[in-house]
PDB file of C-alpha atoms in Angstrom:
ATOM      1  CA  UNK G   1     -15.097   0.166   5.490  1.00  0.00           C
ATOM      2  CA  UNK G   2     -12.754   1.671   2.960  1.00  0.00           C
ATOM      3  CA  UNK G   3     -10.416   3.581   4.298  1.00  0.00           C
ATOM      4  CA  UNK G   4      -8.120   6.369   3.126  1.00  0.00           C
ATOM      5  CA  UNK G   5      -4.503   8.026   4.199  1.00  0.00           C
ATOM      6  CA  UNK G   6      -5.473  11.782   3.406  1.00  0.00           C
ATOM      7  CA  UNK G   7      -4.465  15.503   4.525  1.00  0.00           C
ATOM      8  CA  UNK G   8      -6.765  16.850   7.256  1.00  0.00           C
ATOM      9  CA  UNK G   9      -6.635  20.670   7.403  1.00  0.00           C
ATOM     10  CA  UNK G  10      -5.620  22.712  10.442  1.00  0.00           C
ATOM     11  CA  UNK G  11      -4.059  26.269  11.084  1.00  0.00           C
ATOM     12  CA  UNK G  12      -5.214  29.559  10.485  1.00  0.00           C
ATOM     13  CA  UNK G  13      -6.377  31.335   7.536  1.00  0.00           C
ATOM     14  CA  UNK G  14      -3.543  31.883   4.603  1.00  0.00           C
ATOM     15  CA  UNK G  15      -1.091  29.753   7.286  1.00  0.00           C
ATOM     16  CA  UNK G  16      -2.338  26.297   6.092  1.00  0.00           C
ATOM     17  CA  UNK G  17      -1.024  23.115   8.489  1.00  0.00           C
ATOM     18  CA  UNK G  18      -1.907  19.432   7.472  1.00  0.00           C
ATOM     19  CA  UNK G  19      -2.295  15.876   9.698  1.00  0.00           C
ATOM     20  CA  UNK G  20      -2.053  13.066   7.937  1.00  0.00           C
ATOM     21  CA  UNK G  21      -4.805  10.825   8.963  1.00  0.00           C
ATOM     22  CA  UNK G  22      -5.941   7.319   8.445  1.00  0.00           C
ATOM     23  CA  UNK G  23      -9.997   8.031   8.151  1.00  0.00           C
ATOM     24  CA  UNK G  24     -13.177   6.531   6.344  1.00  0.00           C
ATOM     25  CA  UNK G  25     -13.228   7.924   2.830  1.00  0.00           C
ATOM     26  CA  UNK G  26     -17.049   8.971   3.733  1.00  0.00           C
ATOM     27  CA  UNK G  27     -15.848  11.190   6.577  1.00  0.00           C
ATOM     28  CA  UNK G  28     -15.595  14.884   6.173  1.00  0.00           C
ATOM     29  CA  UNK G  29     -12.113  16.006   5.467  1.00  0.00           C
ATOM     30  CA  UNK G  30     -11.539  18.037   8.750  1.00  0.00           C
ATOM     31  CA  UNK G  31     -13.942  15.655  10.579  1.00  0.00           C
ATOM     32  CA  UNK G  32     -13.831  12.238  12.304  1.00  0.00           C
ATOM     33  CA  UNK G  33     -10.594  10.093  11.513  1.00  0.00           C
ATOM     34  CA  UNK G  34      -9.141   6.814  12.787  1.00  0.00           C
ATOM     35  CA  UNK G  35      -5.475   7.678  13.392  1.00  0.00           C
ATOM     36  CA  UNK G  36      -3.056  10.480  13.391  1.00  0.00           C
ATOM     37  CA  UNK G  37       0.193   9.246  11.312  1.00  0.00           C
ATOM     38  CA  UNK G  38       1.913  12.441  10.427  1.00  0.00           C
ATOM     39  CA  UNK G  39       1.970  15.905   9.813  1.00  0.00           C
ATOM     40  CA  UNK G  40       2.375  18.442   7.015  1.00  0.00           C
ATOM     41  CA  UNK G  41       3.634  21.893   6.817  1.00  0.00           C
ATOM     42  CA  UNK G  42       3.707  23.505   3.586  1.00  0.00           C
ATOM     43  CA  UNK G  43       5.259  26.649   4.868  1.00  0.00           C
ATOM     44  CA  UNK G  44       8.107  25.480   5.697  1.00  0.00           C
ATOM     45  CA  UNK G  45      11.069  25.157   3.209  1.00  0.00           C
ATOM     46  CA  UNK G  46      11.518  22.260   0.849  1.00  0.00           C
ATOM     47  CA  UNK G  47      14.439  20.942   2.191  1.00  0.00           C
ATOM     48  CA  UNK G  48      13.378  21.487   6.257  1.00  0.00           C
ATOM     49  CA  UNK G  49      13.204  18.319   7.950  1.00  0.00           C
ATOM     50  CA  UNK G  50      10.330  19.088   9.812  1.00  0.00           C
ATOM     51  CA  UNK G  51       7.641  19.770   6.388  1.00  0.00           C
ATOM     52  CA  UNK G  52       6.507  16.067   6.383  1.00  0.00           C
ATOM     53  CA  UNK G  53       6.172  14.218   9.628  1.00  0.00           C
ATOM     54  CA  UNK G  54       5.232  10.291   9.215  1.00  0.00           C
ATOM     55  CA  UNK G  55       5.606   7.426  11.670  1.00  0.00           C
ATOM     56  CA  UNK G  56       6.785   5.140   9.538  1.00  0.00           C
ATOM     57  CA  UNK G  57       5.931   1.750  11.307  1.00  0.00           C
ATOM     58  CA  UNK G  58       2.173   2.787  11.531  1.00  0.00           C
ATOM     59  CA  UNK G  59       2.087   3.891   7.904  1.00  0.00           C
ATOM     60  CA  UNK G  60       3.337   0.711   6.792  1.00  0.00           C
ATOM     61  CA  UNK G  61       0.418  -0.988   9.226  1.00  0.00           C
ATOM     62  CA  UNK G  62      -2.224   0.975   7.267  1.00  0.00           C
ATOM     63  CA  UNK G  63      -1.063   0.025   3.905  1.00  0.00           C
ATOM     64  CA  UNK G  64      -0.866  -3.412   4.859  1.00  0.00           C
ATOM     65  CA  UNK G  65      -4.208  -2.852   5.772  1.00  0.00           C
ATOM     66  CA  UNK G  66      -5.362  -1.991   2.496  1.00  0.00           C
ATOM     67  CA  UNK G  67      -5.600   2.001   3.434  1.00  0.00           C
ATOM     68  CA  UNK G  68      -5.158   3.551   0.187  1.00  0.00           C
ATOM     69  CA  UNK G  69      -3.395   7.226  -0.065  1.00  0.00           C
ATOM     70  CA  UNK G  70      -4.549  10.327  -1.924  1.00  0.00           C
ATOM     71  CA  UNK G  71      -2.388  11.541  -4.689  1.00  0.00           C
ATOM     72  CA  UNK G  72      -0.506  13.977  -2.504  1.00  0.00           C
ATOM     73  CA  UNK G  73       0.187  11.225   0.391  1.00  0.00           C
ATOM     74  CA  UNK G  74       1.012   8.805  -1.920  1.00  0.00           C
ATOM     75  CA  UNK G  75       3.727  11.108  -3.450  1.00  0.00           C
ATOM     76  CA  UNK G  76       5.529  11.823   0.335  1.00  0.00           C
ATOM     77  CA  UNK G  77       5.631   7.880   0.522  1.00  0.00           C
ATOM     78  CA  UNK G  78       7.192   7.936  -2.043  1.00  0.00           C
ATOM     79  CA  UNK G  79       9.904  10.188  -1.448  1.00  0.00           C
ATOM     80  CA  UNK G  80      10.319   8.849   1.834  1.00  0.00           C
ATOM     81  CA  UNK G  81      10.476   5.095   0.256  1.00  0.00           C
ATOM     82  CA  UNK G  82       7.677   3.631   2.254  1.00  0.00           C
ATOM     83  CA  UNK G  83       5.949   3.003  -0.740  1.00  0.00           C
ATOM     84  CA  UNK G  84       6.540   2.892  -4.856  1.00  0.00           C
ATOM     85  CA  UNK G  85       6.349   6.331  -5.812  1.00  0.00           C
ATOM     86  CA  UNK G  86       3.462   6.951  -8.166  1.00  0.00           C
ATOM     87  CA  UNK G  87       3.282   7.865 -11.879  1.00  0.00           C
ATOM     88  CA  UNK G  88       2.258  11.331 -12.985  1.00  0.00           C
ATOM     89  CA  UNK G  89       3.173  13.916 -15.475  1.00  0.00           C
ATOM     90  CA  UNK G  90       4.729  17.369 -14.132  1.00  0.00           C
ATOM     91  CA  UNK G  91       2.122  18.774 -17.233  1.00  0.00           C
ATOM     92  CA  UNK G  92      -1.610  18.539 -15.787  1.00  0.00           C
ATOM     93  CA  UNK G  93      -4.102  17.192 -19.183  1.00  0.00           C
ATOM     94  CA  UNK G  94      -6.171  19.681 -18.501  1.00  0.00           C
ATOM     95  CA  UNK G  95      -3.832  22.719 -19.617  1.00  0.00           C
ATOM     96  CA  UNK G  96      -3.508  21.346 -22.936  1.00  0.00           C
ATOM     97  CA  UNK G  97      -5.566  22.715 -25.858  1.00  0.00           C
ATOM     98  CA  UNK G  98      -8.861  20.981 -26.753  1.00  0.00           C
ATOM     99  CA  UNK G  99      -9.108  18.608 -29.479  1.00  0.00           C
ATOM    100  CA  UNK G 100     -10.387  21.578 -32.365  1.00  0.00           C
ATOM    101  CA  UNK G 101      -7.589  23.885 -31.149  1.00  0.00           C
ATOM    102  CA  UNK G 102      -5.011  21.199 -31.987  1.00  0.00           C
ATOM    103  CA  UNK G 103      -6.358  20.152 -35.159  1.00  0.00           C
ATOM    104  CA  UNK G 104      -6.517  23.709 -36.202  1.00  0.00           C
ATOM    105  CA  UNK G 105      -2.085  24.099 -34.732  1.00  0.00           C
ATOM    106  CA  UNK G 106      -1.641  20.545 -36.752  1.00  0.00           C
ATOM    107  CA  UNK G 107      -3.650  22.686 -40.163  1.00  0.00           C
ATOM    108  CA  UNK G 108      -1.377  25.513 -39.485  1.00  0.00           C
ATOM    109  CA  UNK G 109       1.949  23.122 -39.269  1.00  0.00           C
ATOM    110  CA  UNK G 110       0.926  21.332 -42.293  1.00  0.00           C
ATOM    111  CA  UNK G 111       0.252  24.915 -44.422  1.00  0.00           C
ATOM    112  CA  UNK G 112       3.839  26.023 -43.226  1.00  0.00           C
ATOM    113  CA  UNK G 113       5.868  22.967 -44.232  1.00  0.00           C
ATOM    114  CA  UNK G 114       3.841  23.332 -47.730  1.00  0.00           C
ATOM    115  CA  UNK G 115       5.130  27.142 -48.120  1.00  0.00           C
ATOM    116  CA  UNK G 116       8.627  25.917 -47.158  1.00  0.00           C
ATOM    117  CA  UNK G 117       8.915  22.959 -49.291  1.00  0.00           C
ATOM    118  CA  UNK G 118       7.600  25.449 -52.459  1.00  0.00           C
ATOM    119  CA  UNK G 119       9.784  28.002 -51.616  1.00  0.00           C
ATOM    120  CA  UNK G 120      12.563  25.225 -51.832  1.00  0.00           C
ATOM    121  CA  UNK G 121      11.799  23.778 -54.386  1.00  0.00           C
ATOM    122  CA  UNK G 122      11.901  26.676 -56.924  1.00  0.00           C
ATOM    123  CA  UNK G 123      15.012  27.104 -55.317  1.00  0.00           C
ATOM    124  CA  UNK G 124      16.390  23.680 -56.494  1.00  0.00           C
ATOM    125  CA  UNK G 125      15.382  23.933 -59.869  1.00  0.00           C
ATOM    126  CA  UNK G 126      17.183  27.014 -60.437  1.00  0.00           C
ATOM    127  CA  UNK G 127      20.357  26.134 -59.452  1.00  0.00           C
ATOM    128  CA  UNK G 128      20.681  23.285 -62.473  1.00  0.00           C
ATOM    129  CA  UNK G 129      19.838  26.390 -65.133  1.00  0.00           C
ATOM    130  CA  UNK G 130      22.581  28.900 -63.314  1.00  0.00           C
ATOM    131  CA  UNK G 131      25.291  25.892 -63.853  1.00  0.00           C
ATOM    132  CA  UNK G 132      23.833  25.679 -67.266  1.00  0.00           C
ATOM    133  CA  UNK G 133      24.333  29.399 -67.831  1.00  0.00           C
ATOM    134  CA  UNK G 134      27.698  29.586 -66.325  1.00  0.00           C
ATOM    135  CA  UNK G 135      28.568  26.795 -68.644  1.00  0.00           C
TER     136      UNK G 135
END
């Protein structure tokens, strides 16, 4: 049985309120689950003390375990140091621009740095025939 530390919805409409729950990964999300091991309450302020509930000794049980935690749980064990806390970019991949949108940026670079280094360069070679002239 594989088994998953995830976010099970609860509260009312537009006033969202989260358990955390140890639960087979082929259980519905708001459905059966094995154990209650914290709570979640994203309407609270960042820096209440009451936004993430865990108990901490049966968390570590269910990693020890092999439970593995979603993203999101994964990221409030980290924070609270029960477990590493995980890799990830602040910058989502998928807001990036697609692969012919940055070749034609890179095109675009490229054609600017050409006009610049002309417009230099003419530049350069007259200042040799201005000392020549003041001369």
């Amino acid at each position: 049985m594989s088994v998953k530390i995830r976010l099970a919805r609860a509260g009312a409409k537009k006033r969202p309120y989260y358990h955390i729950v140890v639960a087979d990964s082929r259980s519905p999300r708001d459905g059966r689950f094995v154990e209650k091991i914290g709570s979640y309450n994203p309407m609270l302020p960042q820096d209440h003390a009451d936004r993430i509930r865990l108990v901490q000794d049966r968390v570590t049980y269910w990693l020890s375990q092999g439970a593995q935690p979603t993203d999101r749980i994964a990221r409030f064990l980290g924070k609270a140091g029960l477990a590493p806390m995980p890799a990830y970019s602040e910058q989502p991949k998928k807001s990036a621009p697609k692969k012919k949108a940055q070749e034609r940026l890179a095109a675009l670079k490229e054609a600017e740095e050409a006009k610049q280094a002309e417009a230099a360069a003419p530049q350069e070679e007259a200042s040799p025939s201005e000392e020549a002239k003041a001369e």
